[in-house]
């Protein structure tokens, strides 16, 4: 079993490398860190520049209340991104002065509360740039509340009536036949898990592919390939590489899935069921083999990594489709577009994994997609073998498309 | 013994190897020569089963059936090593692939002989060019192959290690191995090889034992170094079509007037050295390749 020796060599020398360890454990930490940090920054407004806003209050009433409301809001949330300079007076009289302040960057912009605000509620905002949507939204929301209070008073409604009028509705999610509602963790997990499965699949398949590409380029550029091919057959060499580096991707996925099982046990949510785990590995293997053929073929065609990476970009582009469309699949798992894409081999594993983890697929669809994938894998590996066999020993020669077609036909 | 019988290989419209017939005897070292693009690499790859000939057969010890890969050792020109793994990992891997039994002790022994034992755990990329070449050679012969192909094995080696490599090749020869030695360094070929095969444009243009080839194709020259360099312009040298190269004049000798010519030159001007120069393989090589030009 020569190919197993090669597979072990490829697997063992990489699994011990610090890059594998850093990549496997560092990547989730990094992704989690970036998403948490991003959430923190946008959620709290921390580290966002304080905006200096002017406010021309033609009503002489709302300005003061607005500033007080905003101050209270930011006191409670412990941040203060809006600094309001309030001036009572008419827009006509003050416009030139305020425009000048904006132009010399003393102000980021200014609001005008028109005199007829109560009867005709609208707010004007003057600024040089449009990047102040968040600030205008906040001001608008506060002003709306002030106006609601005013109008309630005008209608002689007690303030408690407002609380009665503006209510939030709690939506409880139940599993079919269940008596207890799903808790928040479960709901979030239900939304996030499909993405995580797809992302892990993506990570494993393309990490494996990239490693294959580099392994082929390394042997080609160092001419080890000649020594190897005088010792083993082409099929053993190619098969050994594919299996060895695929096992590496599987090891990585197994670590993540195990972490998922442990986390699920801890939070009492069943994310990684045996069926999902099994299908994950089936789609991983099929997806990996499909792309392995492509990466090996491309690796055999080029002398330098730079050229090979350029050629592989088109593949990466196809693979980005699931990354762009994953929310679509979660929200509309049975739409015609999603179903059609499920039968498009380059993205089949990713879309099917999402559909499986949201529970919106059928045994028939799973079987059909697996059959399609097996057929595509067979074609991909066969073509790759033909290209690999012919191109791997052609150094320093620019290979043309007609040549590749001829090898494949041969 | 290896016999290439009517071997051909074509790439697109180019016939890289064209009905090549060569016999390489066991227990001898055969110099495999040819200018760049002559079809040497293609021939060696076919011998190593890396590519298959379009037509013709290769016999090993008279049989068409090819022995297992562990019977072959191949040292391609330059590199041929993984750069990012250690010396030990390199040798272990290839020994494992070639089913070498008890390879740890063999590796130990051969590294000792090549004075590389202290580099066992060094990464290949950390070795000097010479040490990398030694490692590559060790990797070629560690499994004690019967058929060995060496493409420029002396590249990057200092004279001490060249000598060591020569000794090992002699040992292998005595053990009855079939060795093919491809090189552009004619001096090395002359020192090591028993037989030579010269190919050009995919065809064999010359083969046989080195001494016989030198006798048949080599032209003997008279080498004259005058005491005063100005005498290189002397009338007698011009009359005999002397070729001037690096302060010496070379005159092609024919058998009959040899002694007469020497005495005439001797009396014509003051001589520092005058001697009959043996034919060199390089001259034969150049002469044969030029004569083969279409």
XYZ file of C-alpha atoms in Angstrom:
704
model
C 0.000 0.000 0.000
C 2.494 2.597 -1.195
C -0.069 5.398 -1.350
C -0.766 4.999 2.348
C 2.927 5.533 3.081
C 2.782 8.742 1.072
C -0.469 9.745 2.762
C 1.055 9.212 6.195
C 4.155 11.217 5.262
C 2.052 14.146 4.052
C -0.257 13.947 7.070
C 2.330 13.420 9.767
C 4.767 16.106 8.725
C 2.024 18.731 8.619
C 0.008 17.806 11.658
C 3.088 18.379 13.808
C 3.818 21.771 12.285
C 3.131 24.782 14.429
C 1.095 26.324 11.609
C -1.424 23.532 11.724
C -1.809 23.924 15.476
C -2.009 27.713 15.283
C -4.414 27.501 12.333
C -6.696 24.929 13.938
C -6.996 26.559 17.323
C -6.209 30.136 16.404
C -8.673 30.500 13.556
C -11.877 30.048 15.645
C -10.473 32.328 18.333
C -9.641 34.938 15.718
C -13.037 34.728 14.021
C -14.857 34.798 17.350
C -12.677 37.687 18.485
C -13.329 39.732 15.354
C -17.084 39.171 15.470
C -17.288 39.950 19.196
C -15.140 43.048 18.813
C -17.183 44.169 15.805
C -20.384 43.646 17.746
C -19.015 45.528 20.718
C -17.900 48.457 18.598
C -21.137 48.875 16.655
C -23.358 47.959 19.584
C -21.974 50.376 22.129
C -20.639 53.084 19.921
C -17.329 52.814 21.749
C -14.392 54.384 20.013
C -16.733 56.118 17.574
C -15.800 59.765 17.260
C -17.962 62.231 19.129
C -20.074 64.172 16.667
C -20.506 67.897 17.172
C -23.911 68.950 16.044
C -25.624 72.285 15.906
C -29.317 72.570 16.670
C -31.421 75.539 15.580
C -34.667 75.395 17.476
C -37.348 77.543 15.885
C -40.006 76.208 18.283
C -38.114 77.304 21.390
C -39.527 74.241 23.203
C -38.229 71.005 21.807
C -34.513 71.843 21.643
C -34.011 72.004 25.363
C -36.015 68.820 25.992
C -34.149 67.026 23.237
C -30.740 67.901 24.660
C -31.858 66.749 28.101
C -33.237 63.494 26.673
C -30.043 62.837 24.734
C -27.896 63.577 27.783
C -29.963 61.197 29.858
C -29.738 58.526 27.168
C -25.984 58.715 27.020
C -25.575 58.987 30.764
C -27.429 55.710 31.105
C -25.420 54.016 28.403
C -22.180 55.570 29.597
C -21.198 57.029 26.238
C -21.592 60.392 24.622
C -21.099 60.434 20.915
C -23.310 63.490 20.290
C -22.379 66.934 21.439
C -25.220 69.354 20.702
C -24.822 73.118 20.462
C -28.323 74.447 20.979
C -29.373 77.855 19.647
C -32.875 79.236 19.734
C -33.767 81.399 16.779
C -34.819 81.285 13.172
C -33.071 79.276 10.488
C -33.060 82.236 8.138
C -31.126 84.386 10.599
C -28.684 81.704 11.633
C -28.073 79.786 8.409
C -24.972 81.690 7.239
C -23.352 81.454 10.646
C -24.029 77.677 10.987
C -22.967 76.901 7.422
C -19.650 78.606 8.193
C -19.224 76.516 11.345
C -19.766 73.327 9.344
C -17.353 74.453 6.624
C -14.592 75.174 9.131
C -15.293 71.746 10.744
C -16.344 73.152 14.109
C -19.594 71.299 13.527
C -20.227 68.021 11.714
C -23.671 69.293 10.748
C -26.744 70.930 12.217
C -30.399 70.166 12.793
C -33.272 72.554 12.354
C -36.495 71.987 14.295
C -38.976 74.032 12.199
C -41.442 76.362 13.889
C -44.433 74.259 12.799
C -42.856 71.061 14.137
C -45.805 70.112 16.327
C -48.367 70.339 13.536
C -46.098 69.098 10.771
C -43.402 66.911 12.370
C -40.223 67.010 10.297
C -36.597 67.632 11.081
C -34.041 69.159 8.751
C -30.402 68.212 8.805
C -27.612 70.106 7.038
C -24.145 68.593 6.606
C -21.323 68.240 4.084
C -21.192 64.451 4.252
C -23.880 61.810 4.505
C -22.017 59.601 6.986
C -24.114 60.740 9.926
C -27.108 58.429 9.568
C -26.655 56.894 12.978
C -26.684 60.277 14.718
C -29.720 61.527 12.813
C -31.596 58.309 13.612
C -30.952 58.760 17.320
C -32.029 62.406 17.297
C -35.115 61.506 15.281
C -36.091 58.741 17.689
C -35.745 60.968 20.751
C -37.680 63.764 19.129
C -40.444 61.362 18.199
C -40.821 60.359 21.807
C -40.982 63.994 22.926
C -43.655 64.710 20.335
C -45.662 61.632 21.368
C -45.642 62.879 24.980
C -46.735 66.341 23.863
C -49.554 65.064 21.745
C -50.701 62.722 24.524
C -50.856 65.661 26.853
C -52.799 67.659 24.253
C -55.313 64.825 24.074
C -55.459 64.713 27.872
C -54.119 61.203 27.937
C -52.326 60.251 31.169
C -48.677 59.230 30.677
C -49.478 55.744 31.953
C -51.722 55.350 28.923
C -48.630 55.638 26.747
C -47.117 52.632 28.422
C -50.368 50.813 27.723
C -50.253 51.848 24.090
C -46.626 51.075 23.283
C -46.013 47.460 24.114
C -43.458 44.919 23.034
C -44.660 41.500 22.009
C -42.785 38.450 23.238
C -42.503 35.785 20.578
C -42.109 32.291 21.994
C -40.696 29.552 19.813
C -41.870 25.969 20.355
C -40.754 22.729 18.898
C -43.674 20.655 17.501
C -45.508 19.027 20.392
C -43.266 20.620 23.006
C -44.658 22.196 26.142
C -41.668 24.393 26.930
C -40.580 27.223 24.662
C -37.103 27.141 23.129
C -34.651 29.313 25.001
C -32.608 32.108 23.467
C -29.373 30.098 23.258
C -31.181 27.441 21.289
C -32.643 30.013 18.912
C -29.287 31.637 18.302
C -27.650 28.250 17.884
C -30.356 27.308 15.385
C -29.481 30.311 13.274
C -25.728 30.213 13.716
C -25.167 26.445 13.542
C -25.928 26.102 9.802
C -23.468 28.868 9.066
C -20.857 27.277 11.291
C -21.252 23.906 9.581
C -20.958 25.507 6.178
C -17.990 27.580 7.260
C -16.153 24.576 8.723
C -16.756 22.664 5.538
C -15.466 25.625 3.566
C -12.420 25.984 5.785
C -11.546 22.278 5.706
C -12.024 21.818 1.972
C -10.084 24.883 0.891
C -7.327 24.503 3.463
C -6.850 20.960 2.191
C -6.928 22.194 -1.397
C -4.358 24.911 -0.780
C -2.066 22.431 0.974
C -2.370 20.088 -1.990
C -1.493 22.869 -4.382
C 1.592 23.755 -2.344
C 2.627 20.121 -1.934
C 2.523 19.571 -5.697
C 4.352 22.837 -6.409
C 6.990 22.001 -3.786
C 7.773 18.634 -5.325
C 7.696 20.041 -8.810
C 9.966 22.991 -8.148
C 12.433 20.988 -6.039
C 12.436 18.153 -8.611
C 11.718 15.679 -5.825
C 8.952 14.608 -8.152
C 11.478 12.835 -10.390
C 12.937 10.844 -7.520
C 9.446 10.000 -6.306
C 8.199 8.952 -9.718
C 11.196 6.667 -10.176
C 10.034 4.954 -6.971
C 6.233 5.074 -6.965
C 3.478 5.250 -9.589
C 1.657 8.439 -10.537
C -1.551 7.101 -9.043
C 0.086 6.232 -5.723
C 1.691 9.642 -5.540
C -1.457 11.573 -6.363
C -3.698 9.323 -4.286
C -1.339 9.454 -1.311
C -1.270 13.217 -1.375
C -5.031 13.553 -1.668
C -5.675 11.103 1.150
C -2.968 12.473 3.465
C -4.001 16.094 3.189
C -7.688 15.173 3.246
C -7.091 13.388 6.551
C -5.550 16.596 7.819
C -8.718 18.520 6.926
C -10.821 15.781 8.515
C -8.778 15.938 11.700
C -9.379 19.668 11.851
C -13.117 19.236 11.272
C -13.296 16.435 13.849
C -11.714 18.732 16.440
C -14.270 21.462 15.701
C -17.230 19.088 15.682
C -16.088 17.584 18.967
C -15.888 21.093 20.390
C -19.443 21.594 19.068
C -20.640 18.435 20.811
C -19.005 19.510 24.088
C -20.444 23.030 23.816
C -23.865 21.565 23.000
C -23.678 19.316 26.045
C -22.677 22.269 28.215
C -25.548 24.492 27.027
C -27.907 21.556 26.742
C -28.483 22.105 23.007
C -28.187 19.281 20.552
C -26.407 20.874 17.571
C -24.230 18.052 16.293
C -26.576 15.098 15.979
C -25.126 11.795 14.731
C -26.938 12.233 11.399
C -25.545 15.747 10.907
C -22.088 14.563 11.933
C -22.206 11.685 9.471
C -23.509 13.800 6.593
C -20.912 16.455 7.383
C -18.166 13.904 6.819
C -19.827 12.577 3.658
C -20.088 16.055 2.124
C -16.639 16.973 3.386
C -15.037 13.981 1.676
C -16.956 14.518 -1.569
C -16.390 18.275 -1.638
C -12.736 17.887 -0.786
C -12.159 15.277 -3.485
C -13.911 17.446 -6.074
C -11.655 20.397 -5.314
C -8.584 18.180 -4.762
C -8.718 17.275 -8.443
C -8.782 20.941 -9.414
C -5.976 21.952 -7.059
C -3.716 19.053 -8.084
C -4.323 19.761 -11.759
C -3.506 23.443 -11.351
C -0.462 22.640 -9.180
C 0.918 20.413 -11.923
C 0.540 23.123 -14.565
C 2.529 25.957 -13.021
C 6.112 26.537 -11.982
C 5.560 29.233 -9.382
C 3.075 29.521 -6.568
C 2.176 33.037 -7.688
C 1.010 31.871 -11.109
C -0.841 28.924 -9.637
C -2.622 31.113 -7.086
C -3.762 33.447 -9.859
C -5.199 30.544 -11.786
C -6.958 29.214 -8.713
C -8.671 32.558 -8.042
C -11.570 31.672 -10.309
C -12.229 28.595 -8.155
C -12.151 30.694 -5.024
C -14.713 32.962 -6.650
C -17.159 30.073 -7.168
C -16.589 28.954 -3.617
C -17.518 32.366 -2.271
C -21.122 31.886 -3.500
C -22.180 29.966 -0.372
C -20.492 32.559 1.816
C -22.592 35.267 0.185
C -25.856 33.351 0.052
C -25.934 31.483 3.366
C -28.578 33.720 4.944
C -30.743 33.232 1.864
C -30.506 29.466 2.310
C -31.343 29.639 6.025
C -34.336 31.930 5.450
C -35.602 30.252 2.258
C -34.222 26.718 2.288
C -36.826 25.497 -0.204
C -36.737 28.292 -2.750
C -36.174 27.300 -6.368
C -32.834 29.122 -6.521
C -31.501 27.365 -3.435
C -32.701 23.983 -4.646
C -31.160 24.548 -8.051
C -27.834 25.561 -6.502
C -27.883 22.413 -4.366
C -27.437 20.407 -7.569
C -24.505 22.524 -8.782
C -21.550 20.347 -7.677
C -19.049 23.117 -6.734
C -21.468 24.425 -4.085
C -23.550 21.305 -3.358
C -21.785 20.328 -0.089
C -22.067 23.831 1.381
C -25.734 24.414 0.560
C -26.753 20.886 1.524
C -25.007 21.239 4.864
C -27.040 24.389 5.599
C -30.267 22.719 4.493
C -29.529 19.637 6.566
C -28.788 21.608 9.705
C -31.972 23.699 9.400
C -33.808 20.429 8.798
C -35.217 21.430 5.413
C -34.224 18.649 3.066
C -35.346 15.159 2.160
C -33.609 11.786 2.098
C -34.140 11.785 -1.665
C -32.395 15.137 -2.105
C -29.498 13.967 0.050
C -29.152 10.799 -2.021
C -29.397 12.615 -5.359
C -26.823 15.220 -4.364
C -24.479 12.500 -3.107
C -24.800 10.667 -6.439
C -24.134 13.896 -8.362
C -21.105 14.557 -6.209
C -19.725 11.036 -6.701
C -20.017 11.480 -10.472
C -18.332 14.902 -10.335
C -15.545 13.611 -8.099
C -14.886 10.759 -10.517
C -14.633 13.214 -13.426
C -12.511 15.702 -11.493
C -9.993 13.124 -10.275
C -9.757 11.443 -13.675
C -9.096 14.726 -15.455
C -6.629 15.764 -12.773
C -4.764 12.465 -13.149
C -4.389 13.027 -16.887
C -3.130 16.579 -16.451
C -0.876 15.622 -13.532
C 0.712 12.747 -15.456
C 1.567 14.898 -18.445
C 2.248 18.339 -17.018
C 4.145 17.554 -13.846
C 7.452 17.020 -15.674
C 7.193 19.942 -18.084
C 9.291 22.583 -16.413
C 9.502 26.180 -17.528
C 7.020 25.704 -20.336
C 3.878 27.778 -20.694
C 1.087 25.306 -21.213
C -1.814 26.293 -23.433
C -5.459 25.366 -23.091
C -5.563 23.378 -26.372
C -2.677 21.276 -25.042
C -4.565 20.505 -21.845
C -7.639 19.562 -23.866
C -5.496 17.213 -25.964
C -4.069 15.472 -22.856
C -7.531 15.046 -21.425
C -8.808 13.546 -24.675
C -5.789 11.220 -24.938
C 22.665 -5.034 -17.892
C 20.240 -2.615 -19.487
C 19.359 -2.685 -23.169
C 17.389 0.033 -24.864
C 15.972 -1.373 -28.084
C 14.562 1.015 -30.695
C 13.216 3.387 -28.091
C 11.277 6.400 -29.408
C 9.403 9.205 -27.746
C 7.621 12.074 -29.436
C 6.288 15.306 -27.909
C 3.852 17.090 -30.194
C 5.829 17.368 -33.420
C 9.264 16.924 -31.825
C 10.906 13.516 -31.792
C 12.784 13.742 -28.488
C 14.182 10.224 -28.794
C 14.374 8.457 -32.129
C 14.933 4.699 -32.329
C 17.620 4.690 -29.694
C 19.661 1.518 -29.150
C 22.082 1.374 -26.226
C 23.552 -1.448 -24.183
C 24.804 -0.737 -20.687
C 26.826 -3.564 -19.186
C 26.564 -4.648 -15.569
C 29.649 -3.944 -13.494
C 30.543 -0.965 -15.650
C 29.938 2.731 -15.602
C 28.509 4.090 -18.805
C 28.882 7.783 -19.589
C 25.682 9.062 -21.153
C 26.548 12.169 -23.103
C 24.924 14.625 -25.420
C 24.437 18.350 -25.932
C 21.530 20.168 -24.308
C 18.212 19.061 -25.767
C 19.690 15.863 -27.224
C 17.075 13.698 -25.497
C 19.157 12.600 -22.489
C 16.609 13.482 -19.813
C 13.778 11.908 -21.810
C 15.824 8.713 -22.234
C 16.736 8.578 -18.542
C 13.114 9.150 -17.544
C 12.012 6.288 -19.773
C 14.673 4.131 -18.174
C 13.339 5.128 -14.763
C 9.748 4.359 -15.816
C 8.719 7.965 -15.200
C 7.505 8.221 -18.777
C 6.765 5.464 -21.236
C 8.322 5.110 -24.684
C 5.991 5.371 -27.686
C 7.759 2.385 -29.165
C 10.629 0.040 -28.448
C 11.498 -2.040 -25.412
C 13.851 -1.817 -22.480
C 15.405 -5.041 -21.225
C 16.796 -5.464 -17.742
C 19.281 -8.317 -17.459
C 17.832 -9.645 -20.689
C 14.235 -9.621 -19.477
C 11.414 -7.381 -20.587
C 9.794 -7.547 -17.181
C 10.780 -4.523 -15.186
C 12.244 -5.142 -11.722
C 10.567 -3.392 -8.758
C 11.258 0.260 -8.033
C 13.561 -0.671 -5.149
C 16.075 -1.958 -7.728
C 16.504 1.515 -9.194
C 18.357 4.555 -7.934
C 17.960 7.913 -9.636
C 19.787 11.120 -8.942
C 18.304 13.914 -11.056
C 20.420 16.921 -11.881
C 20.406 19.431 -9.002
C 18.013 19.541 -6.085
C 15.617 16.599 -5.805
C 15.144 17.008 -2.065
C 12.401 18.333 0.184
C 13.798 21.505 1.680
C 11.665 21.775 4.794
C 12.236 18.398 6.397
C 15.295 17.001 8.156
C 18.015 14.753 6.765
C 16.650 11.914 8.871
C 13.062 12.410 7.710
C 14.198 12.510 4.074
C 16.120 9.261 4.258
C 13.508 7.514 6.402
C 10.732 8.435 4.001
C 12.453 7.188 0.875
C 13.770 4.060 2.616
C 10.219 3.349 3.777
C 8.844 3.877 0.262
C 11.454 1.499 -1.161
C 10.779 -1.172 1.437
C 14.331 -1.065 2.797
C 14.656 -3.347 5.798
C 16.543 -2.204 8.865
C 17.139 1.201 7.325
C 18.031 3.006 10.536
C 21.373 1.241 10.854
C 22.061 1.618 7.119
C 21.376 5.353 7.319
C 23.623 5.633 10.324
C 26.455 3.842 8.571
C 26.290 5.736 5.295
C 25.960 9.146 6.979
C 29.077 8.294 8.947
C 30.929 7.528 5.738
C 29.867 10.850 4.221
C 30.587 12.733 7.453
C 26.992 13.883 7.712
C 25.953 12.129 10.906
C 25.992 15.272 12.991
C 23.521 16.807 10.509
C 20.933 14.065 10.987
C 18.393 16.429 12.514
C 19.245 19.468 10.380
C 16.707 20.690 7.875
C 17.778 20.063 4.288
C 17.553 23.790 3.531
C 20.172 24.424 6.239
C 22.758 22.203 4.504
C 25.403 23.583 2.156
C 25.053 22.830 -1.545
C 27.757 20.184 -1.298
C 26.098 18.492 1.664
C 22.750 18.555 -0.115
C 24.394 16.840 -3.062
C 25.866 14.219 -0.727
C 22.459 13.660 0.827
C 20.920 13.288 -2.589
C 23.537 10.735 -3.535
C 22.998 8.830 -0.287
C 19.280 8.817 -0.986
C 19.980 7.353 -4.431
C 22.038 4.395 -3.236
C 20.787 3.742 0.308
C 18.551 0.890 -0.833
C 21.439 -0.773 -2.690
C 19.864 -0.574 -6.180
C 21.053 -2.711 -9.093
C 20.465 -0.034 -11.713
C 21.706 3.454 -10.919
C 21.272 6.622 -12.961
C 23.338 9.616 -11.894
C 22.816 12.983 -13.542
C 25.714 15.331 -12.701
C 26.464 13.658 -9.334
C 29.645 15.664 -8.749
C 27.928 19.022 -8.934
C 28.829 21.170 -5.926
C 31.218 18.632 -4.361
C 34.721 19.561 -3.196
C 37.682 17.402 -4.403
C 37.706 15.329 -1.176
C 34.072 14.396 -1.556
C 34.464 13.850 -5.293
C 37.084 11.259 -4.417
C 34.792 9.630 -1.871
C 31.990 9.463 -4.408
C 34.357 7.926 -6.943
C 35.398 5.291 -4.430
C 31.804 4.388 -3.776
C 31.101 4.157 -7.505
C 34.084 1.823 -7.855
C 32.684 -0.339 -5.044
C 29.304 -0.442 -6.763
C 30.951 -1.396 -10.023
C 32.739 -4.264 -8.308
C 29.429 -5.379 -6.841
C 28.096 -5.749 -10.406
C 25.749 -2.764 -10.472
C 24.747 -1.166 -13.747
C 25.586 2.513 -13.557
C 24.692 5.285 -15.975
C 26.510 8.531 -15.512
C 25.287 11.599 -17.321
C 27.445 14.698 -17.280
C 28.744 17.634 -19.238
C 32.076 17.466 -17.404
C 34.084 15.414 -19.859
C 37.031 15.250 -17.480
C 34.918 13.418 -14.921
C 33.509 11.103 -17.558
C 37.002 10.214 -18.766
C 38.133 9.484 -15.210
C 35.180 7.322 -14.238
C 33.513 5.708 -17.201
C 34.360 2.475 -18.954
C 31.899 2.984 -21.779
C 30.308 6.044 -23.302
C 27.192 6.602 -25.357
C 26.826 9.925 -27.165
C 23.409 10.960 -28.374
C 22.312 13.920 -30.447
C 18.852 14.892 -31.660
C 17.419 11.801 -30.016
C 19.701 9.405 -31.869
C 22.781 7.478 -30.845
C 25.773 8.819 -32.749
C 28.580 7.040 -30.949
C 28.967 4.272 -28.394
C 31.530 1.807 -27.143
C 34.394 1.567 -24.708
C 36.123 4.829 -23.925
C 39.590 3.648 -24.979
C 38.330 2.233 -28.255
C 36.453 5.424 -29.079
C 39.500 7.510 -28.348
C 41.550 5.318 -30.645
C 39.038 5.415 -33.442
C 37.774 8.953 -33.356
C 40.360 10.895 -31.451
C 42.862 12.863 -33.445
C 46.334 13.182 -31.988
C 47.692 16.720 -31.855
C 51.152 18.121 -31.394
C 51.126 20.709 -28.653
C 53.817 23.394 -29.011
C 54.526 26.062 -26.400
C 57.233 28.486 -27.609
C 59.593 30.236 -25.208
C 58.564 33.573 -26.727
C 54.900 34.083 -27.354
C 55.631 36.047 -30.530
C 56.771 32.780 -32.120
C 53.130 31.627 -32.175
C 52.978 33.606 -35.447
C 55.856 31.629 -36.944
C 55.615 30.655 -40.585
C 56.037 26.936 -39.901
C 53.048 26.870 -37.564
C 50.877 28.696 -40.093
C 51.936 26.331 -42.846
C 50.791 23.356 -40.769
C 47.346 24.896 -39.973
C 48.112 25.260 -36.276
C 45.261 26.292 -33.993
C 46.395 28.805 -31.352
C 44.755 28.358 -27.934
C 45.874 29.742 -24.562
C 49.514 30.376 -25.456
C 49.953 27.064 -27.243
C 49.780 25.925 -30.835
C 48.047 22.638 -31.778
C 48.858 20.843 -34.993
C 46.901 17.845 -36.204
C 49.302 14.933 -36.583
C 49.279 12.304 -39.242
C 51.193 9.071 -38.638
C 53.972 9.335 -41.270
C 55.678 12.721 -40.952
C 55.441 12.978 -37.159
C 59.181 12.935 -36.228
C 60.164 15.052 -39.203
C 57.697 17.773 -38.210
C 58.906 17.783 -34.596
C 62.518 18.233 -35.585
C 61.667 21.021 -38.052
C 59.743 22.960 -35.388
C 62.521 22.351 -32.885
C 65.021 24.034 -35.147
C 62.699 26.885 -36.185
C 62.420 28.694 -32.824
C 63.138 28.336 -29.138
C 60.747 25.826 -27.558
C 59.567 25.602 -23.967
C 57.457 22.446 -24.380
C 56.633 20.202 -27.279
C 54.535 17.053 -26.813
C 52.072 14.761 -28.490
C 48.648 15.444 -26.905
C 46.272 12.509 -26.358
C 42.832 12.958 -27.871
C 40.325 14.325 -25.384
C 36.722 13.199 -25.043
C 35.637 16.799 -25.220
C 37.175 17.203 -28.671
C 35.570 14.004 -29.867
C 32.251 15.164 -28.422
C 32.400 18.535 -30.174
C 33.608 17.023 -33.406
C 30.889 14.366 -33.476
C 28.077 16.727 -32.552
C 29.172 19.270 -35.161
C 29.447 16.586 -37.822
C 25.893 15.467 -36.935
C 24.403 18.915 -37.567
C 21.666 18.773 -40.206
